[in-house]
Each structure stands twice: as structure tokens, then as C-alpha cells.
N, CA and C of each residue as an Amber inpcrd file, in Angstrom:
protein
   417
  18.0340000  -2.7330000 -20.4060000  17.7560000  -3.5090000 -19.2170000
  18.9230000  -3.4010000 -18.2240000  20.6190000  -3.4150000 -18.7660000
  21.0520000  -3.5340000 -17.7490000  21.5810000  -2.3550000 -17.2990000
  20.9210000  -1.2270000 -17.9260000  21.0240000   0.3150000 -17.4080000
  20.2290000   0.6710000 -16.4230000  19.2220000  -0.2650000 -16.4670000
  18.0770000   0.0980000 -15.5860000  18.5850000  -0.7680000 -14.0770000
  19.1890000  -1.5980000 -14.3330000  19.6960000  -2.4620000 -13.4240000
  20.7270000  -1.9710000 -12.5010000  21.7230000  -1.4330000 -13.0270000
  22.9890000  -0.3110000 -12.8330000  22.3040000   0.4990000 -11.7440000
  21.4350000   1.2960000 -12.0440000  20.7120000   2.4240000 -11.6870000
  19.9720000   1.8910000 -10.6820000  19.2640000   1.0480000 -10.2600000
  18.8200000   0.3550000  -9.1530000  20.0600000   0.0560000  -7.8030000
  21.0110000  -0.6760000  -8.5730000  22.2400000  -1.1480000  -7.2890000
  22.6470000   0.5160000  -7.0230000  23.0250000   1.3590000  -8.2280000
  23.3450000   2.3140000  -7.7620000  22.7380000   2.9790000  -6.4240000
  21.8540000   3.2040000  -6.9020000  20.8410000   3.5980000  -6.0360000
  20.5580000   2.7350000  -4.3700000  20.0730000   1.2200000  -4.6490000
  20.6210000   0.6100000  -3.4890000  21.7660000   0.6330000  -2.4720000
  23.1790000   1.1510000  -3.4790000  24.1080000   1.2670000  -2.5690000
  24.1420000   2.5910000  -2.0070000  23.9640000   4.0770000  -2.5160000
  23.4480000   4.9170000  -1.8840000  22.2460000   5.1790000  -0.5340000
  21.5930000   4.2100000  -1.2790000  20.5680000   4.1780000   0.3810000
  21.4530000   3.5830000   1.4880000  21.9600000   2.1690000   1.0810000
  22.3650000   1.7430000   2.3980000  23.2390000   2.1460000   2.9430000
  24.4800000   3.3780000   2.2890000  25.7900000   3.7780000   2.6430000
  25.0430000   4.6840000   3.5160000  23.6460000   5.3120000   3.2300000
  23.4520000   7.0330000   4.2130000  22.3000000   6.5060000   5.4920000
  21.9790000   5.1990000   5.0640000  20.8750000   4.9930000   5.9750000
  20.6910000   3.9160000   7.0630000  21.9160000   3.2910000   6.7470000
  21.9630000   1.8540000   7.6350000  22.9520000   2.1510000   8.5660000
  24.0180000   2.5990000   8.5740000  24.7890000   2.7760000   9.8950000
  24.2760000   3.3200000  11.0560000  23.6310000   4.0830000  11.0610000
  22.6850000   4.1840000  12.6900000  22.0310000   2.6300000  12.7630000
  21.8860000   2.0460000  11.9670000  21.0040000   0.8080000  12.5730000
  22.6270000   0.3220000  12.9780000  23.3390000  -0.0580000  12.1900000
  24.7720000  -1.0500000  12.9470000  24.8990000  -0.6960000  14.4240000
  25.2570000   0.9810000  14.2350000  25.7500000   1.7780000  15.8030000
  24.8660000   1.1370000  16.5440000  23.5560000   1.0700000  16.3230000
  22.6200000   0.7450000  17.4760000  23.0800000  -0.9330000  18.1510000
  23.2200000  -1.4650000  16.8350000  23.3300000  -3.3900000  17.4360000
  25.2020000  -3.5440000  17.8040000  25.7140000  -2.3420000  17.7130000
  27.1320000  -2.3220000  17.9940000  26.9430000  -1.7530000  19.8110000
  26.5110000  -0.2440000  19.7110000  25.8600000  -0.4200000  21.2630000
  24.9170000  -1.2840000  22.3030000  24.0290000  -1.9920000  21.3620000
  23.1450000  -3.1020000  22.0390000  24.2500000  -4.2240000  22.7300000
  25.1250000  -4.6650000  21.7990000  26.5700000  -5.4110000  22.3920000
  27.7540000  -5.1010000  23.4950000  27.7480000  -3.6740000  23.1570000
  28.3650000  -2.8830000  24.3200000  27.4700000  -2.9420000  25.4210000
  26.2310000  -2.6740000  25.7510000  25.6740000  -2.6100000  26.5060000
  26.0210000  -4.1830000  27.4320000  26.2420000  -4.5640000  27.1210000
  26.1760000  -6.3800000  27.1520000  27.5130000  -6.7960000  27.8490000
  28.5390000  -6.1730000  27.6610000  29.7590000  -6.6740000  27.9790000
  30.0710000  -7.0500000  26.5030000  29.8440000  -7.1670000  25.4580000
  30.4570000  -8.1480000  23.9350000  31.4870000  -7.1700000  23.7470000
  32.3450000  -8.0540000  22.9130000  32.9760000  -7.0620000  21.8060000
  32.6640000  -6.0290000  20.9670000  33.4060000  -5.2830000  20.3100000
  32.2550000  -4.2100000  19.2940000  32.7200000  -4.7470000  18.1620000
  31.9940000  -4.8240000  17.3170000  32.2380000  -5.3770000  15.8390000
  33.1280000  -4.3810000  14.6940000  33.4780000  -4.8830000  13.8080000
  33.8570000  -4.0630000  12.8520000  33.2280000  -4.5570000  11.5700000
  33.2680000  -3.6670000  11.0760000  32.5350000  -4.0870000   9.5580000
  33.5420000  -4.5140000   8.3670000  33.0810000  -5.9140000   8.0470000
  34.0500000  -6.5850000   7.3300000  33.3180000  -6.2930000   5.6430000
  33.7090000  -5.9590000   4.3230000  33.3390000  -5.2210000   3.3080000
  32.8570000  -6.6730000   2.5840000  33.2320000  -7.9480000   2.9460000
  32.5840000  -9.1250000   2.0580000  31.5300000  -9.2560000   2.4280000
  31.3220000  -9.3360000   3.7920000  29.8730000  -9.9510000   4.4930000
  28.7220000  -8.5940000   3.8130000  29.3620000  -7.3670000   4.2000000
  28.2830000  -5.7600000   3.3450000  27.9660000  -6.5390000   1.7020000
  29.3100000  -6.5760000   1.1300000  28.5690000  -7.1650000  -0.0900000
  27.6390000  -8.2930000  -0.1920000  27.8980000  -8.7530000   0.4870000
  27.3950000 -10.6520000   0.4410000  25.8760000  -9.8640000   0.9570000
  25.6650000  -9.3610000   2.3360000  24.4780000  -9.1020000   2.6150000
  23.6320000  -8.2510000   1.9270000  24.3980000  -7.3960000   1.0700000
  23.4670000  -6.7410000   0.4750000  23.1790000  -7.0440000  -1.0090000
  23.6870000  -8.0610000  -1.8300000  23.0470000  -8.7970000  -2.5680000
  22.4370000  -9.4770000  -2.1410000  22.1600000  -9.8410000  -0.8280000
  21.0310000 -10.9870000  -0.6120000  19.7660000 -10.5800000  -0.3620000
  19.8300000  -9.5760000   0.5270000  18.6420000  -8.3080000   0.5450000
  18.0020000  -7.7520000  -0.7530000  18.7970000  -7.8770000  -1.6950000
  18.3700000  -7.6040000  -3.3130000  17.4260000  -8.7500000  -3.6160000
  18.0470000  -9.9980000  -3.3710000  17.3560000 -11.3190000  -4.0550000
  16.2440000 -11.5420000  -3.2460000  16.2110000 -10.8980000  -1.7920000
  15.1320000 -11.4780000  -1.5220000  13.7930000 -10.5720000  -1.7710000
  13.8430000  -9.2810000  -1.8900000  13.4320000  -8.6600000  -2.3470000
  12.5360000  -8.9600000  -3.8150000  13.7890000  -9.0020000  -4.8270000
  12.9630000  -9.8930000  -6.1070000  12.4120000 -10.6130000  -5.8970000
  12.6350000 -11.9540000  -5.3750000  12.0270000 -13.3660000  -4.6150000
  10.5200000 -13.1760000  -3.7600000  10.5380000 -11.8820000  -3.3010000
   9.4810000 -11.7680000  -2.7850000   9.5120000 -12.8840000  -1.4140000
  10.7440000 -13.0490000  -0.5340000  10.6110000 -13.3560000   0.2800000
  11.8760000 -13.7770000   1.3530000  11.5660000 -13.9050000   2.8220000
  12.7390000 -14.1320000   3.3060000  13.0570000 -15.5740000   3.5660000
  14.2360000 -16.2630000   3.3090000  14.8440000 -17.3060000   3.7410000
  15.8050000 -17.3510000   3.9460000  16.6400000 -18.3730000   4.7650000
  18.1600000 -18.2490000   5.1870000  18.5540000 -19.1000000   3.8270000
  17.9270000 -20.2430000   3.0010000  18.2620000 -21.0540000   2.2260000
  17.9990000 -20.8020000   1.0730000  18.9740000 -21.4340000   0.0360000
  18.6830000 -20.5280000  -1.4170000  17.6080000 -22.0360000  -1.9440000
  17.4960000 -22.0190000  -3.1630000  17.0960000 -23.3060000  -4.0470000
  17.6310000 -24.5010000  -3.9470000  19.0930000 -24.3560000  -3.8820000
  20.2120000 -25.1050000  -3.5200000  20.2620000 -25.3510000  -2.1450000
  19.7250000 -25.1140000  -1.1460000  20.3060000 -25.6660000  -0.0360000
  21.2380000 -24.3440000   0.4090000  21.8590000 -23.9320000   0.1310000
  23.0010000 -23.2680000   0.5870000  22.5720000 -21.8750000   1.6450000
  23.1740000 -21.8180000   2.1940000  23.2250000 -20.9290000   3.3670000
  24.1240000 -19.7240000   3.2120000  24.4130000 -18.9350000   4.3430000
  24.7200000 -17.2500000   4.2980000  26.3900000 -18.0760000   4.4630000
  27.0200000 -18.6860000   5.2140000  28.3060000 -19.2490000   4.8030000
  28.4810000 -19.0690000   3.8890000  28.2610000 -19.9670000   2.8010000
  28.0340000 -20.7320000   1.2030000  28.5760000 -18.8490000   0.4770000
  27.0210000 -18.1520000   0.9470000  26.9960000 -17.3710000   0.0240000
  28.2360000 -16.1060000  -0.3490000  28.9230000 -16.0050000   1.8230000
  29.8510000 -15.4110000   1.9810000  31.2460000 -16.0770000   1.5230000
  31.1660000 -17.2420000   1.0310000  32.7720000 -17.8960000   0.3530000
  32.2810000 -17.8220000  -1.0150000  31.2920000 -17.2650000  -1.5400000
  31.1380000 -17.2560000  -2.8920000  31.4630000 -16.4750000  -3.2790000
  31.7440000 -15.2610000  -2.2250000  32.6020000 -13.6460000  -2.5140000
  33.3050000 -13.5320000  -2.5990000  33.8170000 -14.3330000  -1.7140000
  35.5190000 -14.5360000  -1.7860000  36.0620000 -14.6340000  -0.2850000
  35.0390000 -14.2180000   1.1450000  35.2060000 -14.2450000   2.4330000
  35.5510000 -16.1220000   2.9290000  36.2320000 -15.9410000   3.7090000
  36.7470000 -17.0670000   4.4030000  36.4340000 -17.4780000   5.7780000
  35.0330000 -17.3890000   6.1220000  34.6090000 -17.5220000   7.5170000
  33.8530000 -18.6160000   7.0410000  34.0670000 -20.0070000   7.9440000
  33.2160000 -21.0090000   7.9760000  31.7570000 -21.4010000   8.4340000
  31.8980000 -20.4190000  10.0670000  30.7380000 -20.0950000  10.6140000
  30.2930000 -18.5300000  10.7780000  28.9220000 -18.5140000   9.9850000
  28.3420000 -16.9230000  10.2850000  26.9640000 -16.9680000  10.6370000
  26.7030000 -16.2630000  11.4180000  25.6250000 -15.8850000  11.7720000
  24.8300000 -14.7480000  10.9040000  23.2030000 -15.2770000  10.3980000
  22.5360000 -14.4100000   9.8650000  21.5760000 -13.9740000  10.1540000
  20.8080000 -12.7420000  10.2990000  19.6260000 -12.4880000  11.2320000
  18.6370000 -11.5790000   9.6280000  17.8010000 -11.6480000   9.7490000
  16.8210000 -11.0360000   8.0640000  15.5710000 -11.0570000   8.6870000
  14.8440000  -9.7580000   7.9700000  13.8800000  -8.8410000   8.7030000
  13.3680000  -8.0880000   7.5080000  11.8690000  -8.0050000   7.5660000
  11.6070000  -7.0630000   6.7350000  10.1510000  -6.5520000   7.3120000
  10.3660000  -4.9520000   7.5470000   9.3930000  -4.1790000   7.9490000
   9.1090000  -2.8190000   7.2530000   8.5570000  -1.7890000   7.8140000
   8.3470000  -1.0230000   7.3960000   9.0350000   0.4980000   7.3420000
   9.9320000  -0.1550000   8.6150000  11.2650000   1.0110000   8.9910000
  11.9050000   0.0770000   9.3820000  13.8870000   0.5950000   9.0700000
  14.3000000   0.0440000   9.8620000  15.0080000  -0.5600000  11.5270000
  14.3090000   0.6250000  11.8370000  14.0960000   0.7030000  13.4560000
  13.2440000  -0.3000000  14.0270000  11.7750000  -0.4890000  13.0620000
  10.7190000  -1.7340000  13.5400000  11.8640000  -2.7420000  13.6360000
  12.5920000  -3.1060000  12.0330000  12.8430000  -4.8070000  12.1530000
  14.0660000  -4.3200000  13.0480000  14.5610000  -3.8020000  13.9500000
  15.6370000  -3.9440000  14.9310000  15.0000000  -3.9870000  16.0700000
  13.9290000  -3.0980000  16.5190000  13.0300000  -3.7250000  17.5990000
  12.8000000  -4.9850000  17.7270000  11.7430000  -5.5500000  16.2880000
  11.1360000  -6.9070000  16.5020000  12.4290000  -7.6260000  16.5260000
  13.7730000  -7.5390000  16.2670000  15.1680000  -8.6070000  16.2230000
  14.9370000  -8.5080000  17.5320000  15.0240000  -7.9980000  18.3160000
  15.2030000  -7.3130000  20.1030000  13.9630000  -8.1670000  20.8090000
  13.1080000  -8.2690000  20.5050000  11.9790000  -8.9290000  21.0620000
  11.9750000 -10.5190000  20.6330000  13.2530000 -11.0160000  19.8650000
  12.9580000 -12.2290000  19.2630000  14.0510000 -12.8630000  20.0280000
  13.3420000 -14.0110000  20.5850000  14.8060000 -14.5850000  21.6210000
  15.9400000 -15.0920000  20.4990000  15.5160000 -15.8710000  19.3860000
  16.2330000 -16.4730000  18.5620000  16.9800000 -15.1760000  17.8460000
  16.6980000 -14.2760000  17.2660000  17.2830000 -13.1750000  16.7980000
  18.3730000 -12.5400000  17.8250000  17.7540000 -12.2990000  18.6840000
  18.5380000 -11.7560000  19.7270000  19.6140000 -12.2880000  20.0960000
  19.5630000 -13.4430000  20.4420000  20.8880000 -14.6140000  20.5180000
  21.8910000 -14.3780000  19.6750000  21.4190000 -14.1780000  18.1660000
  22.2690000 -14.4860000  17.4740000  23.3610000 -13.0040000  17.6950000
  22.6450000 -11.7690000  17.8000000  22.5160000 -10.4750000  17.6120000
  23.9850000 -10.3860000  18.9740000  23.5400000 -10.9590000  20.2160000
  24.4810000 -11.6240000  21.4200000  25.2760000 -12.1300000  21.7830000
  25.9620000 -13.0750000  20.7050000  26.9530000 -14.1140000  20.5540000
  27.7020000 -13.3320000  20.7990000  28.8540000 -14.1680000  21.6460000
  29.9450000 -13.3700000  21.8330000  31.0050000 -13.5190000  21.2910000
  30.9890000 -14.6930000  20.4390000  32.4180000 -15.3940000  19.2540000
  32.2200000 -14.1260000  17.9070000  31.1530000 -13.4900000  17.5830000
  31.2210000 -12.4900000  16.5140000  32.2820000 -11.3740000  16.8000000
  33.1520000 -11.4380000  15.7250000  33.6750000  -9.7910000  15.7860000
  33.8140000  -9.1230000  14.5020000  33.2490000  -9.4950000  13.6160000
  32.7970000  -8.7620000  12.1950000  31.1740000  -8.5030000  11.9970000
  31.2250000  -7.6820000  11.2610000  29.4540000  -7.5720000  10.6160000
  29.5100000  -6.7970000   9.5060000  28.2320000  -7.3870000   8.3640000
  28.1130000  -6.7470000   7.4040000  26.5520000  -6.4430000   7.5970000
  26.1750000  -5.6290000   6.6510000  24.3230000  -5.3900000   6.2770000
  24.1170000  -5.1340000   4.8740000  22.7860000  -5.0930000   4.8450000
  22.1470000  -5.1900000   3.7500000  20.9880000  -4.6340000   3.5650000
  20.5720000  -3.7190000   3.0910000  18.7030000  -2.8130000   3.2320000
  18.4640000  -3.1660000   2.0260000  17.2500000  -3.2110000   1.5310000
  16.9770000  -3.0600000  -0.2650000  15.2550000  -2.8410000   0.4800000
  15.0110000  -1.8650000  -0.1290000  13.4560000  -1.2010000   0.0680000
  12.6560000  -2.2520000  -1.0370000  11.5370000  -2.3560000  -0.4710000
  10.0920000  -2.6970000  -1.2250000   9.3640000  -1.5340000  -1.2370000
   7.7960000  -2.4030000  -1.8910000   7.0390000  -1.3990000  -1.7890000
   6.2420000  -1.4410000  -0.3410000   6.5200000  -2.2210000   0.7130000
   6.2570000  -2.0180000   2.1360000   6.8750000  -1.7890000   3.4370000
   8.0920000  -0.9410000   2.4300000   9.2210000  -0.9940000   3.6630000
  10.6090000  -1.3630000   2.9460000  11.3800000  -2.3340000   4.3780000
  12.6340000  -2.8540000   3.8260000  13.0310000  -4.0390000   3.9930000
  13.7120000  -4.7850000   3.2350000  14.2500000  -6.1460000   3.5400000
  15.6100000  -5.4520000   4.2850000  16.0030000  -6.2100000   5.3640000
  17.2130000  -6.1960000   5.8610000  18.0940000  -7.1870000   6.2590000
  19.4070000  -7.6190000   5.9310000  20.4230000  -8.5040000   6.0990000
  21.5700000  -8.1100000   7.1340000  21.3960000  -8.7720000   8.0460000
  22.7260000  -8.4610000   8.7250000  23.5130000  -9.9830000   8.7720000
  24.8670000 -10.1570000   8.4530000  25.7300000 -11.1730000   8.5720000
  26.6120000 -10.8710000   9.6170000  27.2200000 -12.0500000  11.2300000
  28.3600000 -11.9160000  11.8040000  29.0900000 -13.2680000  11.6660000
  30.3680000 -12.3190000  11.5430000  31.2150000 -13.6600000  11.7180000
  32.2560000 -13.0980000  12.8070000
């Protein structure tokens, strides 16, 4: 079981290392475009987001809140990151170009995507069988 498990993250982290940075570049230029800062990618929030993209995946669903109450903060000081306030945006489509469109068309997504106090970001992809869950965290 936990070979098979191994072999999954493995695999998860291979997808998201070759396949998600054109999505960042894009919401890193969407910010440039804007006047924002450009972000850098902070390696707790990547982890933090991309175990969460895992769970929701299993879970079979998206929420910002676990069982507990707890939030993408919570989950990013459970890593060991030290940001009090973060912003989380989660999407799951069928590419990940759709859920960065539909973020783009969502005033509430978009906002968050806009803020101009962010200057870190992490992500998170984990494929289904209809696509992908996706996590992006800023702090």
C-alpha cells in the first residue's frame, strides 16, 4: 500500500514540476500586466498546496475548510511556514488553462489573484479522472 502511495506523490510531483509553471508565469504576468508585484515562489506554500490538491482530490471535493474548521493559514503553519494571512484560490476543471480562465472571469477569484499585499506563491495540480484539482496559495 505504501508503495503504491510513494508512486502516486511521485508521480504527482513530476506532473506538477513539468506542467504547472506556465500556469504560475501566466498569473505572474496577469499581475504584471496590472502594475502588482511579481511573486516568487515560496517552497512551503508548493508543499502545503500541493498536499491539499491531493486531499481534495481523495475527498472528492473542493473546500477552503477542513473537518476542523481550519483554513489554508492553519494548513500553511502546519508545514512549518509563518504567514498569518494567505490567500487561497482552488479550481477544478478539465485543463489547466480552463480553471485559470474561469479564476479570470470570477470577480472573487480574481481579487484574490490581484491583491497587491501578495509577494509569494505556491501551487498545487493533482489530476482526476475529469481533469485537475488546482491549489494556488499567496502570501
Amino acid at each position: 500500500m505504501w508503495f503504491i502511495v510513494m508512486l502516486f506523490f511521485s508521480a504527482l510531483n513530476s506532473y506538477a514540476d513539468s506542467q504547472d509553471a506556465p500556469i504560475i508565469d501566466q498569473i505572474i504576468n496577469i499581475r504584471l500586466e496590472n502594475q502588482l508585484s511579481e511573486l516568487r515562489e515560496d517552497p512551503i506554500l508548493t508543499q502545503t498546496a500541493r498536499k491539499y490538491a491531493l486531499t481534495l482530490v481523495t475527498e472528492g471535493s473542493l473546500r477552503h475548510r477542513d473537518d476542523s474548521g481550519h483554513g489554508a493559514a492553519y494548513r500553511v503553519q502546519q508545514e512549518g511556514g509563518d504567514y498569518w494571512t494567505v490567500g487561497e484560490i482552488l479550481g477544478a476543471g478539465p485543463t489547466v488553462d480552463q480553471i485559470l480562465h474561469g479564476w479570470m472571469k470570477s470577480a472573487s477569484h480574481r481579487k484574490v489573484i490581484l491583491t497587491s499585499k501578495w509577494t509569494r506563491i505556491g501551487w498545487g495540480i493533482a489530476p482526476y479522472e475529469q481533469g485537475y484539482v488546482m491549489v494556488i496559495l499567496f502570501a
